Amino acid sequence: MNKLLMYLMSFMLLFTFSCDGNDPVSPGDDDSDDPILVGCEGATMYDWDTVEFETSLDGGADTWIAFSLEELTYFTVVINQAGFQVSVYNGCDGENGLDPPLFQFETIGNGVDIGIVPAGDYWVKILNTRPNRLDFTFRIELSEILYGCMDDDALNYDETANVDDNSCEYNDCNTDWYSANYGDMLLDCDGNCAPVSWVGDGWCDDGSYAIFPSEEAYNNYYDCIDGGGNDCNQYIVPINLWCEDLNWDEGDCEVIPGECTDGLIEDCNDICAPESWLGDGYCDDGSYSYNGNAIYFNCDEFNNDEGDCDVMGRTTQERPYPNNRIKID
């Protein structure tokens, strides 16, 4: 390795370096800015903390650079152009990198976190996978290693962390309160405790409904409501099951709100129901179901089921929800 580095350093003396964004060129060239397309052993060795240059590559062509790290480092590779394949090696075998590469990825015009790598020498191959010549800027950013919880669903999520240290803490869903009032629980799309029974139960839980996280929250919420408070929702926890991990609430949320099929309209609780049920002589106050869902038209929006519920003396707009749901207004 020492002989190789001495060779590389001596090879470097044949080049003129510029920190103004130009790619290094060899004396005696025809004043072209084209990169010198040589293999791994001819890679230009950089020894400063941040590597950056601008250049271009013909379609199917590649170029190499190399750099040394003196200590454990977190680094990111940035190429501002899509269509390149970047391979990082920790060894050089003739014109090729020492297989297999430590990292290999296709660029999409932004930075890719390589992560933590130990001290040592590294070689980077940049291959233009497109058929046409492309200009690009290449940059390596070295960052301080910041350990912390990187799961944004966790209670102690650290947005500044770039290395997960397995310290994430989550909500405790195994409390007596949850067990007695909601049964088995799971973590929803936002990391909150949610009832297992709510998944795929016919109600789209996209944050429109909430639960009480404790008995204290339950008492505070209704004290707030009775007192005419303005911020009573602080005592309830919205439940969001509308994400890919939970199969979009097992299909409950596949239909976009406000887009019922022909002949159906959203009832007082945003559930699709037959429009013909309005004013048909039956009070739809949850007494009747459609597709397994209790239907409510007894609210101001539908003139109390177009008067059907007035005739029967059912003028309340209270909307009972299953499984201790709290509607978030």
PDB file of C-alpha atoms in Angstrom, residues 21-143:
ATOM      1  CA  GLY A  21     -13.943  24.114  -9.773  1.00  0.00           C
ATOM      2  CA  ASN A  22     -11.785  22.851 -12.668  1.00  0.00           C
ATOM      3  CA  ASP A  23     -10.834  19.234 -13.113  1.00  0.00           C
ATOM      4  CA  PRO A  24      -7.053  18.597 -12.912  1.00  0.00           C
ATOM      5  CA  VAL A  25      -5.397  18.330 -16.349  1.00  0.00           C
ATOM      6  CA  SER A  26      -2.050  16.968 -17.478  1.00  0.00           C
ATOM      7  CA  PRO A  27       0.714  19.227 -18.843  1.00  0.00           C
ATOM      8  CA  GLY A  28       1.124  18.751 -22.560  1.00  0.00           C
ATOM      9  CA  ASP A  29      -2.549  18.019 -23.211  1.00  0.00           C
ATOM     10  CA  ASP A  30      -4.275  19.813 -26.054  1.00  0.00           C
ATOM     11  CA  ASP A  31      -5.880  22.348 -23.713  1.00  0.00           C
ATOM     12  CA  SER A  32      -8.964  20.159 -23.497  1.00  0.00           C
ATOM     13  CA  ASP A  33     -10.975  20.064 -20.284  1.00  0.00           C
ATOM     14  CA  ASP A  34     -11.939  16.445 -20.922  1.00  0.00           C
ATOM     15  CA  PRO A  35     -11.197  14.173 -17.941  1.00  0.00           C
ATOM     16  CA  ILE A  36      -8.232  11.825 -18.190  1.00  0.00           C
ATOM     17  CA  LEU A  37      -9.925   8.452 -18.549  1.00  0.00           C
ATOM     18  CA  VAL A  38      -7.555   6.115 -16.734  1.00  0.00           C
ATOM     19  CA  GLY A  39      -8.137   3.242 -14.387  1.00  0.00           C
ATOM     20  CA  CYS A  40      -7.961   2.877 -10.647  1.00  0.00           C
ATOM     21  CA  GLU A  41      -4.183   3.138 -10.375  1.00  0.00           C
ATOM     22  CA  GLY A  42      -4.176   6.421 -12.248  1.00  0.00           C
ATOM     23  CA  ALA A  43      -6.830   7.990 -10.046  1.00  0.00           C
ATOM     24  CA  THR A  44      -6.167  11.539  -8.936  1.00  0.00           C
ATOM     25  CA  MET A  45      -5.514  11.455  -5.188  1.00  0.00           C
ATOM     26  CA  TYR A  46      -7.146  14.232  -3.191  1.00  0.00           C
ATOM     27  CA  ASP A  47      -5.983  14.929   0.331  1.00  0.00           C
ATOM     28  CA  TRP A  48      -8.148  17.849   1.388  1.00  0.00           C
ATOM     29  CA  ASP A  49     -11.227  17.506   3.553  1.00  0.00           C
ATOM     30  CA  THR A  50     -13.798  18.349   0.901  1.00  0.00           C
ATOM     31  CA  VAL A  51     -13.439  17.223  -2.708  1.00  0.00           C
ATOM     32  CA  GLU A  52     -15.240  19.195  -5.405  1.00  0.00           C
ATOM     33  CA  PHE A  53     -14.776  19.682  -9.134  1.00  0.00           C
ATOM     34  CA  GLU A  54     -16.730  20.260 -12.345  1.00  0.00           C
ATOM     35  CA  THR A  55     -16.149  18.189 -15.478  1.00  0.00           C
ATOM     36  CA  SER A  56     -17.906  16.142 -18.149  1.00  0.00           C
ATOM     37  CA  LEU A  57     -17.915  12.572 -19.409  1.00  0.00           C
ATOM     38  CA  ASP A  58     -18.796  11.024 -22.735  1.00  0.00           C
ATOM     39  CA  GLY A  59     -21.563   8.451 -22.822  1.00  0.00           C
ATOM     40  CA  GLY A  60     -20.303   5.147 -21.419  1.00  0.00           C
ATOM     41  CA  ALA A  61     -17.024   6.704 -20.207  1.00  0.00           C
ATOM     42  CA  ASP A  62     -15.711   6.680 -16.656  1.00  0.00           C
ATOM     43  CA  THR A  63     -13.203   8.514 -14.518  1.00  0.00           C
ATOM     44  CA  TRP A  64     -11.577   7.824 -11.149  1.00  0.00           C
ATOM     45  CA  ILE A  65     -10.602   9.789  -8.076  1.00  0.00           C
ATOM     46  CA  ALA A  66      -9.077   8.698  -4.777  1.00  0.00           C
ATOM     47  CA  PHE A  67      -8.876  10.194  -1.309  1.00  0.00           C
ATOM     48  CA  SER A  68      -7.580   9.391   2.160  1.00  0.00           C
ATOM     49  CA  LEU A  69      -9.399   9.532   5.490  1.00  0.00           C
ATOM     50  CA  GLU A  70      -7.329   9.910   8.631  1.00  0.00           C
ATOM     51  CA  GLU A  71     -10.089   8.940  11.022  1.00  0.00           C
ATOM     52  CA  LEU A  72     -13.550   7.401  11.241  1.00  0.00           C
ATOM     53  CA  THR A  73     -15.687   9.672   9.081  1.00  0.00           C
ATOM     54  CA  TYR A  74     -19.258  10.129   7.873  1.00  0.00           C
ATOM     55  CA  PHE A  75     -19.353  11.211   4.251  1.00  0.00           C
ATOM     56  CA  THR A  76     -21.800  11.974   1.469  1.00  0.00           C
ATOM     57  CA  VAL A  77     -21.256  11.805  -2.286  1.00  0.00           C
ATOM     58  CA  VAL A  78     -23.026  14.490  -4.307  1.00  0.00           C
ATOM     59  CA  ILE A  79     -23.406  14.517  -8.099  1.00  0.00           C
ATOM     60  CA  ASN A  80     -25.808  17.142  -9.401  1.00  0.00           C
ATOM     61  CA  GLN A  81     -26.759  15.132 -12.478  1.00  0.00           C
ATOM     62  CA  ALA A  82     -28.781  11.959 -12.907  1.00  0.00           C
ATOM     63  CA  GLY A  83     -27.476   9.073 -14.963  1.00  0.00           C
ATOM     64  CA  PHE A  84     -24.156   8.248 -13.299  1.00  0.00           C
ATOM     65  CA  GLN A  85     -23.138   5.075 -11.518  1.00  0.00           C
ATOM     66  CA  VAL A  86     -20.847   5.694  -8.567  1.00  0.00           C
ATOM     67  CA  SER A  87     -18.768   2.859  -7.085  1.00  0.00           C
ATOM     68  CA  VAL A  88     -16.615   3.216  -3.967  1.00  0.00           C
ATOM     69  CA  TYR A  89     -13.767   0.777  -3.304  1.00  0.00           C
ATOM     70  CA  ASN A  90     -11.313   0.366  -0.437  1.00  0.00           C
ATOM     71  CA  GLY A  91      -8.626  -1.155  -2.660  1.00  0.00           C
ATOM     72  CA  CYS A  92      -7.151  -0.953  -6.134  1.00  0.00           C
ATOM     73  CA  ASP A  93      -6.364  -3.942  -8.359  1.00  0.00           C
ATOM     74  CA  GLY A  94      -4.657  -2.686 -11.495  1.00  0.00           C
ATOM     75  CA  GLU A  95      -7.078  -0.612 -13.501  1.00  0.00           C
ATOM     76  CA  ASN A  96     -10.035  -1.912 -11.492  1.00  0.00           C
ATOM     77  CA  GLY A  97     -11.281  -1.384  -7.996  1.00  0.00           C
ATOM     78  CA  LEU A  98     -10.960  -4.219  -5.506  1.00  0.00           C
ATOM     79  CA  ASP A  99     -14.239  -6.112  -5.788  1.00  0.00           C
ATOM     80  CA  PRO A 100     -16.786  -6.084  -4.427  1.00  0.00           C
ATOM     81  CA  PRO A 101     -17.351  -2.314  -4.114  1.00  0.00           C
ATOM     82  CA  LEU A 102     -18.151  -1.037  -0.645  1.00  0.00           C
ATOM     83  CA  PHE A 103     -20.968   1.093  -2.070  1.00  0.00           C
ATOM     84  CA  GLN A 104     -22.564   1.413  -5.478  1.00  0.00           C
ATOM     85  CA  PHE A 105     -25.519   3.564  -6.496  1.00  0.00           C
ATOM     86  CA  GLU A 106     -27.137   5.365  -9.406  1.00  0.00           C
ATOM     87  CA  THR A 107     -27.349   9.143  -9.157  1.00  0.00           C
ATOM     88  CA  ILE A 108     -30.629  11.027  -9.426  1.00  0.00           C
ATOM     89  CA  GLY A 109     -29.194  14.530  -9.109  1.00  0.00           C
ATOM     90  CA  ASN A 110     -28.752  14.786  -5.366  1.00  0.00           C
ATOM     91  CA  GLY A 111     -26.521  13.570  -2.548  1.00  0.00           C
ATOM     92  CA  VAL A 112     -26.259   9.996  -1.305  1.00  0.00           C
ATOM     93  CA  ASP A 113     -25.148   9.284   2.241  1.00  0.00           C
ATOM     94  CA  ILE A 114     -22.376   6.699   2.196  1.00  0.00           C
ATOM     95  CA  GLY A 115     -22.382   6.666   5.979  1.00  0.00           C
ATOM     96  CA  ILE A 116     -19.561   5.890   8.376  1.00  0.00           C
ATOM     97  CA  VAL A 117     -16.313   4.570   6.931  1.00  0.00           C
ATOM     98  CA  PRO A 118     -13.054   3.890   8.818  1.00  0.00           C
ATOM     99  CA  ALA A 119      -9.729   5.618   8.204  1.00  0.00           C
ATOM    100  CA  GLY A 120      -7.978   4.524   5.029  1.00  0.00           C
ATOM    101  CA  ASP A 121      -7.664   5.067   1.284  1.00  0.00           C
ATOM    102  CA  TYR A 122     -10.673   4.966  -1.024  1.00  0.00           C
ATOM    103  CA  TRP A 123     -11.138   4.946  -4.779  1.00  0.00           C
ATOM    104  CA  VAL A 124     -14.260   6.218  -6.534  1.00  0.00           C
ATOM    105  CA  LYS A 125     -15.311   5.281 -10.067  1.00  0.00           C
ATOM    106  CA  ILE A 126     -17.770   7.604 -11.823  1.00  0.00           C
ATOM    107  CA  LEU A 127     -19.441   6.040 -14.873  1.00  0.00           C
ATOM    108  CA  ASN A 128     -21.727   7.888 -17.280  1.00  0.00           C
ATOM    109  CA  THR A 129     -24.487   5.366 -18.031  1.00  0.00           C
ATOM    110  CA  ARG A 130     -26.195   7.651 -20.541  1.00  0.00           C
ATOM    111  CA  PRO A 131     -25.392   7.604 -24.286  1.00  0.00           C
ATOM    112  CA  ASN A 132     -24.674  11.334 -24.430  1.00  0.00           C
ATOM    113  CA  ARG A 133     -21.931  13.492 -22.956  1.00  0.00           C
ATOM    114  CA  LEU A 134     -22.948  14.980 -19.586  1.00  0.00           C
ATOM    115  CA  ASP A 135     -21.587  17.868 -17.535  1.00  0.00           C
ATOM    116  CA  PHE A 136     -21.669  17.424 -13.781  1.00  0.00           C
ATOM    117  CA  THR A 137     -20.346  18.647 -10.469  1.00  0.00           C
ATOM    118  CA  PHE A 138     -18.850  16.086  -8.104  1.00  0.00           C
ATOM    119  CA  ARG A 139     -18.498  16.723  -4.390  1.00  0.00           C
ATOM    120  CA  ILE A 140     -17.643  14.712  -1.291  1.00  0.00           C
ATOM    121  CA  GLU A 141     -18.922  16.155   1.966  1.00  0.00           C
ATOM    122  CA  LEU A 142     -17.388  15.023   5.228  1.00  0.00           C
ATOM    123  CA  SER A 143     -19.630  15.405   8.258  1.00  0.00           C
TER     124      SER A 143
END
